[in-house]
Short mmCIF file of C-alpha atoms in Angstrom, two decimals:
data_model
loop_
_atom_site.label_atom_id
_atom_site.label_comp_id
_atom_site.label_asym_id
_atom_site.label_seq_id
_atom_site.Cartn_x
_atom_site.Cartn_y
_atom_site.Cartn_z
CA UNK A 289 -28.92 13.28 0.91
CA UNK A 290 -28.58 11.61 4.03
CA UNK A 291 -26.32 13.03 7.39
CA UNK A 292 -23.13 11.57 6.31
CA UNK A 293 -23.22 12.38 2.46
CA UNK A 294 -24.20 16.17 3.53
CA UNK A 295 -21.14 16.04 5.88
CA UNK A 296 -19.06 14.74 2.96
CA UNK A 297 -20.15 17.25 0.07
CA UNK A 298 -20.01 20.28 3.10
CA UNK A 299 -16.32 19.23 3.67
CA UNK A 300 -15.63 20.43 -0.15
CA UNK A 301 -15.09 24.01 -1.19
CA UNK A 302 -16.74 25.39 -3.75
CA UNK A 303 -13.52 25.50 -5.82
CA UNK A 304 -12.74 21.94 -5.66
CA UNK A 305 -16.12 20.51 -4.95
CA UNK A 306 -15.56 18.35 -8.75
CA UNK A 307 -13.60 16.11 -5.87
CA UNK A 308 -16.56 15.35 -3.63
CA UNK A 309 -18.25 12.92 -6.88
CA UNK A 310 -14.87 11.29 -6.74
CA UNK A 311 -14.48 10.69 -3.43
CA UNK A 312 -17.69 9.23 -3.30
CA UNK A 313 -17.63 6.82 -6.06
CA UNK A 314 -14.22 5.71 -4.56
CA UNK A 315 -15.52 5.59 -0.96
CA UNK A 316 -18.77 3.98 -2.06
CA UNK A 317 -17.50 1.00 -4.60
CA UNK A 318 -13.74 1.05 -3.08
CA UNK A 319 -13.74 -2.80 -4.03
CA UNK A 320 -14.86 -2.40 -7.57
CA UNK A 321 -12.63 0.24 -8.15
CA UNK A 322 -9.90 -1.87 -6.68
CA UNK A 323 -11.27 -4.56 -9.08
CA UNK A 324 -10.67 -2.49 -12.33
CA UNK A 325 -7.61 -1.68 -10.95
CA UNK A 326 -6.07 -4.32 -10.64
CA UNK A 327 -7.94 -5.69 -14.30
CA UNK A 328 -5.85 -2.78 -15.59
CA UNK A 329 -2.56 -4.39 -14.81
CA UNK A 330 -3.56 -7.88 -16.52
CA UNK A 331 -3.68 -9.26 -13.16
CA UNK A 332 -6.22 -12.14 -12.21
CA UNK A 333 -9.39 -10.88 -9.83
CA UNK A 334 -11.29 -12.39 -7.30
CA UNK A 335 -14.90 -13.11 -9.38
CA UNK A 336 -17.13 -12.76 -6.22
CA UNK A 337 -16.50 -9.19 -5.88
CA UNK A 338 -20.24 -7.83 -6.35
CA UNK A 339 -21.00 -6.40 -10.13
CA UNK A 340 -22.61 -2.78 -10.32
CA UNK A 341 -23.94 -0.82 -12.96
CA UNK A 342 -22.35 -0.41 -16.21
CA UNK A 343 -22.62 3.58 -16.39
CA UNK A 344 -21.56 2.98 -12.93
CA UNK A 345 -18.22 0.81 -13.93
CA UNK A 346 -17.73 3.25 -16.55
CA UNK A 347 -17.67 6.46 -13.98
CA UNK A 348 -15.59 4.48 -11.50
CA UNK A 349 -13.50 2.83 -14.14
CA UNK A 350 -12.48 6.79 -15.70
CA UNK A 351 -11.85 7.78 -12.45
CA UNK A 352 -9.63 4.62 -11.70
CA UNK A 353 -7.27 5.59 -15.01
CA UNK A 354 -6.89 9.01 -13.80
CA UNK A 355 -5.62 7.67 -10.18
CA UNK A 356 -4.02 4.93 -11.77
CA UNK A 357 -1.61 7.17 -14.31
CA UNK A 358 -1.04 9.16 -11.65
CA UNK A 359 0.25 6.36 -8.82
CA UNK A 360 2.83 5.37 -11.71
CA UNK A 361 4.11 8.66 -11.75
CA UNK A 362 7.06 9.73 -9.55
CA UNK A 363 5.54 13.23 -10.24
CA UNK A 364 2.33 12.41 -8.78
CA UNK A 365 0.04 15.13 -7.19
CA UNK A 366 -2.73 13.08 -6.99
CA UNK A 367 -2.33 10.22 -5.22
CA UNK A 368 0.83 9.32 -3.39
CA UNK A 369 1.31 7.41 -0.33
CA UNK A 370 4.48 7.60 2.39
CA UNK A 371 5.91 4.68 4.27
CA UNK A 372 5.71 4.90 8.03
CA UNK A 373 7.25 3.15 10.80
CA UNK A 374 5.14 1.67 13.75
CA UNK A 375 5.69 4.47 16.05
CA UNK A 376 5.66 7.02 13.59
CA UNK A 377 1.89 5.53 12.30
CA UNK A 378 0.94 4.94 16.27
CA UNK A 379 1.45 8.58 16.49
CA UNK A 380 -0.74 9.22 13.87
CA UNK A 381 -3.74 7.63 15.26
CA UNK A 382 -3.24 9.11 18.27
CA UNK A 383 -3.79 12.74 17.94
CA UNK A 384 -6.01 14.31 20.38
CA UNK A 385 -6.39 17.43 19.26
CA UNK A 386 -7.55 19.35 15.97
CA UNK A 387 -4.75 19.86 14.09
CA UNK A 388 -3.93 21.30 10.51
CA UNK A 389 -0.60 20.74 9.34
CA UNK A 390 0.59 20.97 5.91
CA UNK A 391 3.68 18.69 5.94
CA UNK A 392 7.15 20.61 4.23
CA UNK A 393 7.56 18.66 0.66
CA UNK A 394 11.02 17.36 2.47
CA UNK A 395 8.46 14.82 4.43
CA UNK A 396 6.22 13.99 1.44
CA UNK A 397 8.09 14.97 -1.75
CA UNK A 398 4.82 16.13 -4.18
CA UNK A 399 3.93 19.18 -4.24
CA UNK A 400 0.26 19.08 -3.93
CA UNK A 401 -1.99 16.69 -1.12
CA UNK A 402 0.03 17.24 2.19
CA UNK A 403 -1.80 18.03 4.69
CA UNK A 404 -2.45 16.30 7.67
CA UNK A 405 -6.37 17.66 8.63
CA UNK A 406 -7.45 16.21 11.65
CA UNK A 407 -10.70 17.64 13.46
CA UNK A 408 -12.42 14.37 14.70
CA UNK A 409 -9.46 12.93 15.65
CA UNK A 410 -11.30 9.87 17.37
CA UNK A 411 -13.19 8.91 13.99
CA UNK A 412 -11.57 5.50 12.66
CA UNK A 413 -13.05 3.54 10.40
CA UNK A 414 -11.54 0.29 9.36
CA UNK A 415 -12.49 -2.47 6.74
CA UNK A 416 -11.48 -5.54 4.60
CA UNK A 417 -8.13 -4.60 2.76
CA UNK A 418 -9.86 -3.46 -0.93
CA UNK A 419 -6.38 -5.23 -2.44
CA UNK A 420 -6.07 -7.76 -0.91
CA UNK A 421 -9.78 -9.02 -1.78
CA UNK A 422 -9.59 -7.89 -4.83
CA UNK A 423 -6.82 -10.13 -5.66
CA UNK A 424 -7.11 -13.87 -7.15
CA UNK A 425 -6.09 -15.45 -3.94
CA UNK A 426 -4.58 -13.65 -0.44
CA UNK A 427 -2.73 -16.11 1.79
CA UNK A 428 -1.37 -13.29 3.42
CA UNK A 429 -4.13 -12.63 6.71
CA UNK A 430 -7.74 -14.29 7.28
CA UNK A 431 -10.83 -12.73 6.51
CA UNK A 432 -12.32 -10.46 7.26
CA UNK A 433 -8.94 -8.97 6.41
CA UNK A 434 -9.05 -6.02 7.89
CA UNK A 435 -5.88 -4.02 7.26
CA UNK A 436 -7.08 -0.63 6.06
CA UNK A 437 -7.92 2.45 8.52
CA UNK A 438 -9.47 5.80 7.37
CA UNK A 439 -8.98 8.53 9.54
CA UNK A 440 -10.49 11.63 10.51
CA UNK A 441 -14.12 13.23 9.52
CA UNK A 442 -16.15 13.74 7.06
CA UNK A 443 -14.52 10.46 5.51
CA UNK A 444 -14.06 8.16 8.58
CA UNK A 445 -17.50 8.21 9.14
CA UNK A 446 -18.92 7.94 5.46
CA UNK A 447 -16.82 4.99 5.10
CA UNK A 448 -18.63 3.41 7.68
CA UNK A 449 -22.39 4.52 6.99
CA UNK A 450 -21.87 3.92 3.68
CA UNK A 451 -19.53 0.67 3.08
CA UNK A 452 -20.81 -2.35 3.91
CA UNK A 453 -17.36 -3.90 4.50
CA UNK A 454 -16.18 -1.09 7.34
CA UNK A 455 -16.97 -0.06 10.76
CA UNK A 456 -16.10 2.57 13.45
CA UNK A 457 -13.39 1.80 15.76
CA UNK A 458 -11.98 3.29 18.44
CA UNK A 459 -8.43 4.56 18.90
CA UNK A 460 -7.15 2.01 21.15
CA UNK A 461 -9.00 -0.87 18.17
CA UNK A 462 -6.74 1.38 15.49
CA UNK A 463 -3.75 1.42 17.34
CA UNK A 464 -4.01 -2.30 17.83
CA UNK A 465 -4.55 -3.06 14.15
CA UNK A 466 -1.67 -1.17 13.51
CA UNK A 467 0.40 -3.59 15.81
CA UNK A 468 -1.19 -6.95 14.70
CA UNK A 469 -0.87 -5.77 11.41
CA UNK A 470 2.66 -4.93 11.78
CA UNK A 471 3.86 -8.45 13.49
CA UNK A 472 2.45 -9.86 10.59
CA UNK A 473 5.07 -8.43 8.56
CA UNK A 474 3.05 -5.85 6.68
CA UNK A 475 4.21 -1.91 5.88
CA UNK A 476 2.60 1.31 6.80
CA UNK A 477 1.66 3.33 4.49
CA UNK A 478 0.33 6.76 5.18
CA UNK A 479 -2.13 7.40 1.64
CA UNK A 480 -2.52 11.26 0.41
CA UNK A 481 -5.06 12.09 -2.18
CA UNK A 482 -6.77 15.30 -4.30
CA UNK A 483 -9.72 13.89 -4.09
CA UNK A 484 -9.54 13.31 -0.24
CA UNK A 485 -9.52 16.83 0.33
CA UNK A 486 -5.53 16.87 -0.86
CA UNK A 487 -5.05 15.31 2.97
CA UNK A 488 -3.58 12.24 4.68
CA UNK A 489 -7.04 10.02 4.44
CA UNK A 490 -5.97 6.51 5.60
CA UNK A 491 -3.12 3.90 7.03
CA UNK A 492 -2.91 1.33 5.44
CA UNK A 493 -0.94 -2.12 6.39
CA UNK A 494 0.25 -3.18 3.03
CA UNK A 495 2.20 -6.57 1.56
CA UNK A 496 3.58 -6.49 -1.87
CA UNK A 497 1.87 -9.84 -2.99
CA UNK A 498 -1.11 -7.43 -2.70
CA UNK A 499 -1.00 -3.85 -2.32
CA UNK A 500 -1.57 -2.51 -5.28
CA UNK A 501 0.43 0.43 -4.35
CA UNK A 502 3.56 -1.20 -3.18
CA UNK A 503 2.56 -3.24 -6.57
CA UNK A 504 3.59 -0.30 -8.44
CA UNK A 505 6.00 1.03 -6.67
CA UNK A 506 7.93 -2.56 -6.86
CA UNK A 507 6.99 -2.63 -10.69
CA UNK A 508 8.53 0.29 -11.45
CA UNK A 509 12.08 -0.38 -9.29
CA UNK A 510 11.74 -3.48 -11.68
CA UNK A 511 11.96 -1.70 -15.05
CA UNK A 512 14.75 0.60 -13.69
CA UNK A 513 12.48 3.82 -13.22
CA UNK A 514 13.69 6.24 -10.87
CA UNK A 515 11.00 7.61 -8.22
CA UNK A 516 7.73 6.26 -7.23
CA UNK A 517 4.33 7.39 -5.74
CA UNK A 518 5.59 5.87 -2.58
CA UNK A 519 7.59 7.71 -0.67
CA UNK A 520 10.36 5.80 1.84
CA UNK A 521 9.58 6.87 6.00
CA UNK A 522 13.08 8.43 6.20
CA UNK A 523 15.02 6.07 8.39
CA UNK A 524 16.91 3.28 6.50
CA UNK A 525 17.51 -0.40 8.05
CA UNK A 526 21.37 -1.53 9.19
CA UNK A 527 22.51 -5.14 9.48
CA UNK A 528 24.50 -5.26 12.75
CA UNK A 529 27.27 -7.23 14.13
CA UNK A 530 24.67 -10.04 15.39
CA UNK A 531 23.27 -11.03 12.02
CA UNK A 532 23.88 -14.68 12.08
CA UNK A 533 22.61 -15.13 7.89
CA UNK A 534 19.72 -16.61 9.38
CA UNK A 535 17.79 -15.25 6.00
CA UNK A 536 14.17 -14.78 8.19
CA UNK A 537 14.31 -10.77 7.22
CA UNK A 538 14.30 -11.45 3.23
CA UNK A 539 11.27 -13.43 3.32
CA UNK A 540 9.64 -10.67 4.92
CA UNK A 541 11.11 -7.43 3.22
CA UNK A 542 8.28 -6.23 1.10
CA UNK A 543 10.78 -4.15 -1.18
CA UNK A 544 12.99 -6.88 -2.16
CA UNK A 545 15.73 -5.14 -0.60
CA UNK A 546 17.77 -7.55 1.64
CA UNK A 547 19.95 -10.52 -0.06
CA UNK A 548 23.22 -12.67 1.75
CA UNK A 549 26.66 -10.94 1.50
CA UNK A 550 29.20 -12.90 -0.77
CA UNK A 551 30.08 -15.10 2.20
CA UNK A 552 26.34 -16.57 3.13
CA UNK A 553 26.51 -15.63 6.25
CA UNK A 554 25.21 -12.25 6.68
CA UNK A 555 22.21 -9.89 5.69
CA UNK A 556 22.92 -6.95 3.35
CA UNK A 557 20.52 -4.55 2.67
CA UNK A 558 20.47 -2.49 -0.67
CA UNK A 559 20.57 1.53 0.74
CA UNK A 560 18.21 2.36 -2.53
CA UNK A 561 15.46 -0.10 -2.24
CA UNK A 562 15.08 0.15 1.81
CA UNK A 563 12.01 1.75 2.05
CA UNK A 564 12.71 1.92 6.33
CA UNK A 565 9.65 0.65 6.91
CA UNK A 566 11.35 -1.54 10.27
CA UNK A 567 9.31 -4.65 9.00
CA UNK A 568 13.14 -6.55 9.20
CA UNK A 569 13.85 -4.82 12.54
CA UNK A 570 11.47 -5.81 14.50
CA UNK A 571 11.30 -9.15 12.61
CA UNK A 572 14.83 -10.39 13.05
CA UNK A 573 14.93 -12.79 15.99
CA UNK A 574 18.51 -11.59 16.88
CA UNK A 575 17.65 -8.03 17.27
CA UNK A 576 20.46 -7.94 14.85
CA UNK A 577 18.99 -4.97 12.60
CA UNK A 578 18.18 -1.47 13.62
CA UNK A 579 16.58 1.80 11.56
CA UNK A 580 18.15 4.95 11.44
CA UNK A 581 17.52 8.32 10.50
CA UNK A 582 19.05 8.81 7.08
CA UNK A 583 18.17 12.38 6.13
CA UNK A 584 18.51 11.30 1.92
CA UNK A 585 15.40 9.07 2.19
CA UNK A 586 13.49 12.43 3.35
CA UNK A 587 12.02 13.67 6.55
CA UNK A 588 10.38 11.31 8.97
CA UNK A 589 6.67 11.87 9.58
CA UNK A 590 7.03 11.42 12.85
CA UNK A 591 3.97 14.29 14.31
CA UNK A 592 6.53 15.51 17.50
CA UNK A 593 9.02 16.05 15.21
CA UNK A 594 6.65 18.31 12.57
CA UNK A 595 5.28 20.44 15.54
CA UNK A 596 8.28 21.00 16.89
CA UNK A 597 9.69 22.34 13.00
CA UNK A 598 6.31 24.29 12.40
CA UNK A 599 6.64 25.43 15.84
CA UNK B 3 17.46 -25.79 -16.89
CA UNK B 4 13.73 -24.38 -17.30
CA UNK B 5 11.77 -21.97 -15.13
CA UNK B 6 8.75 -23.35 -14.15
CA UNK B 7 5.32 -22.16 -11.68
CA UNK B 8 3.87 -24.34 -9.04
CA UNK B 9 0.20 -23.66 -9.56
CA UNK B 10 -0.23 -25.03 -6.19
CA UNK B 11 1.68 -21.94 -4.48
CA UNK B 12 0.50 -19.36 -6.97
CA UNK B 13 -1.71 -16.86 -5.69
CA UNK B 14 -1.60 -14.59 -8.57
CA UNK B 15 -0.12 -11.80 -7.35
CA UNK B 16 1.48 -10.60 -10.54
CA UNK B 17 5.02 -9.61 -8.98
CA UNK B 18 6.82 -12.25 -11.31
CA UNK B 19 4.62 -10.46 -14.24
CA UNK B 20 5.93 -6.98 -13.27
CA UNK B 21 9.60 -8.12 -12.61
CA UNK B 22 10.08 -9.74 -15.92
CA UNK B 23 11.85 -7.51 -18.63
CA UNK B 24 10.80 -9.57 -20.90
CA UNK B 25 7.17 -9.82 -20.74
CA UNK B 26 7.25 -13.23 -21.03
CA UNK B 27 5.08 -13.85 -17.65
CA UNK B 28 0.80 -14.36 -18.35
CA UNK B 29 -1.94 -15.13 -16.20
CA UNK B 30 -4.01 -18.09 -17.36
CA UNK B 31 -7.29 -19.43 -14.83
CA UNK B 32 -5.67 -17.07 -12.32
CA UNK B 33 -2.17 -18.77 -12.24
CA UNK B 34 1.22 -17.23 -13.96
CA UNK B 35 2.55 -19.20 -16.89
CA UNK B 36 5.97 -18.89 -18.43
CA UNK B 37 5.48 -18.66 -22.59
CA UNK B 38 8.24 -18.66 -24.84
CA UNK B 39 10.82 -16.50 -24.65
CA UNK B 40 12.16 -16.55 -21.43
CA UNK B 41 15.73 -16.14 -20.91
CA UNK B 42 16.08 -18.09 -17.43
CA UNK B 43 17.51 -14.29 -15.57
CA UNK B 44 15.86 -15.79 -12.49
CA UNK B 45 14.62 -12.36 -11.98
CA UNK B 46 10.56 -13.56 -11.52
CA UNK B 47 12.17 -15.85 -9.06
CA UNK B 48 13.62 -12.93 -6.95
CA UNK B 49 10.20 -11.21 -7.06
CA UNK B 50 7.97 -14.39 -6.22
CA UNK B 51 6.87 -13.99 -2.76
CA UNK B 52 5.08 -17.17 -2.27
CA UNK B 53 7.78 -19.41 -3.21
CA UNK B 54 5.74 -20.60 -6.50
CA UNK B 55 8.68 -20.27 -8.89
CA UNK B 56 10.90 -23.19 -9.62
CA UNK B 57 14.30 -23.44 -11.48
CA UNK B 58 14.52 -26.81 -12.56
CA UNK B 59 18.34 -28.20 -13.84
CA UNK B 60 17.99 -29.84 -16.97
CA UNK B 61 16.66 -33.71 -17.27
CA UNK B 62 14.54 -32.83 -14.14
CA UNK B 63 11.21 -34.13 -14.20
CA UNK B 64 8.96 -31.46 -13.60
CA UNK B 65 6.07 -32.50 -10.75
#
């Protein structure tokens, strides 16, 4: 077992150290698991994704059921992911000191796979968005596409030992992912697994022509289901006085949740889909749209905030 | 009127797929096709992000 992998099975406990095979598979063949993922909800793949093993597939592809019943489960404990807003997310990367929070269930409503576990706090690792090359087609950022940041150690760094499609960054490189990513339009999703050591594990900057995640979470709004593995960042967007009904913000809303008022010439946002992500905020070239804290979409994971609460 | 996907601006995404209560949406050599069956709610149309859905008014020549 080489440095990395040691690092990666010693970060298990004995208890729960079933997890460490997952995590491994997942870390190792991310985009093949993505692959089968996505093959699960009849959706068309990209073919040039490399082929493994068949007792491989099959390992990766029972493991990919287990995560993928769980993400369409509002009850989730698994795998469950929170929306964050820019500042809230820059915060997140830029933690300089160990810290072990387990965030209240008002933050990130499931019960299990809250904690925030940072001890490297400087380990990034970021790589080609597994979604968005799985997928048929992305028209949504060039290649290399890279959109997805794992933080903290033992996983940071196996990710990029051990996955030929990530690298170490540094903070300042995460933080300005996070902002290109963000002007592009996309979400950010902070991503909580079991199998991660039940911890926040990764940021991703998400679109819902791709995210698989926000794929689900949009399906299920569809069909009329109530909750969602993804949980909204706790502020909720407000069309101001200055909308002019230009219509730029519901090209970009990810959630479907902005349409034109009755009259044509104004933005309305639906309270129940906003997600607050601030995509339409900062987005809206008349500044005419602003997020606010709206205590019924949950607590905001916003790091000053926590400390200050856990004291 | 008819429903109709540009296979030009499809990029496969499967939101149209997910949004249709019918389950009227497939994916054929990567691109969505309508089958029979669809009620014209316009609801795939909504949930298209890439602008590949068309409604087309009746006695319009499809491109």
């Amino acid at each position: 077992m080489d440095q990395k992998t040691k690092a990666l099975f010693d970060f298990y406990s004995k208890e729960n150290k079933s997890d460490f095979f997952n995590a491994y598979l997942y870390m190792k063949y991310l985009y093949q698991f993505e692959l089968l993922f996505m093959k699960s909800l009849r959706l068309p793949v990209n073919a040039g994704i490399e082929q493994i093993d068949p007792p491989l597939e099959d390992m990766l592809q029972a493991y990919m059921s287990i995560v993928r019943d769980a993400a369409g489960n509002p009850e989730t404990d698994v795998y469950h992911a929170k929306v964050v807003q820019l500042e809230d997310a820059r915060k997140l990367v830029s933690v300089d000191v160990d810290l072990q929070i387990e965030v209240p269930e008002t933050v990130v409503p499931f019960k299990l796979a809250r904690d925030i576990l940072l001890k490297q706090t400087d380990s990034f690792a970021v790589g080609t968005c597994p979604c968005r090359l799985a997928q048929a087609e992305c028209t949504c950022m060039p290649p290399p596409m890279e959109a997805c940041l794992f933080i903290g150690d033992p996983h940071a760094s196996f990710m990029a030992e051990h996955n030929p499609r990530y690298r170490k960054v540094s903070r300042d490189e995460a933080v300005h992912i996070l902002t290109d990513c963000h002007e592009r339009g996309f979400v950010h999703c902070a991503y909580f697994k079991k199998d991660m050591g039940s911890r926040l594990f990764a940021i991703c900057n998400c679109c819902s022509c791709c995210c698989g995640g926000i794929k689900v979470h949009n399906l299920l709004n569809a069909k009329g289901k109530t909750g969602s593995h993804v949980a909204p960042s706790g502020y909720v967007a407000v069309v101001g006085e200055a909308c002019t009904g230009c219509q730029e913000c519901l090209e970009f809303c990810q959630f479907n949740a902005i349409s034109l008022d009755d009259t044509g010439d104004r933005a309305v946002i639906s309270f129940d889909k906003c997600m607050g992500c601030g995509v339409c905020e900062d987005l809206c070239p008349g500044e005419a749209i602003k997020l606010r804290v709206e205590p019924s979409k949950g607590g905001i994971l916003d790091l000053d905030e926590l400390r200050r609460y856990l004291g | 009127m008819a429903i109709r996907v540009n296979p030009d601006k499809c990029v496969g995404c499967g939101n149209c797929m997910f949004a249709c209560l019918e389950d009227v949406i497939e994916f054929i050599d990567q691109k969505a096709h309508i089958k029979e069956g669809c009620t014209l709610c316009g609801d795939c149309y909504d949930a298209c992000t890439s602008d590949a859905i068309v409604i087309q008014a009746s006695g319009q020549v499809s491109k």
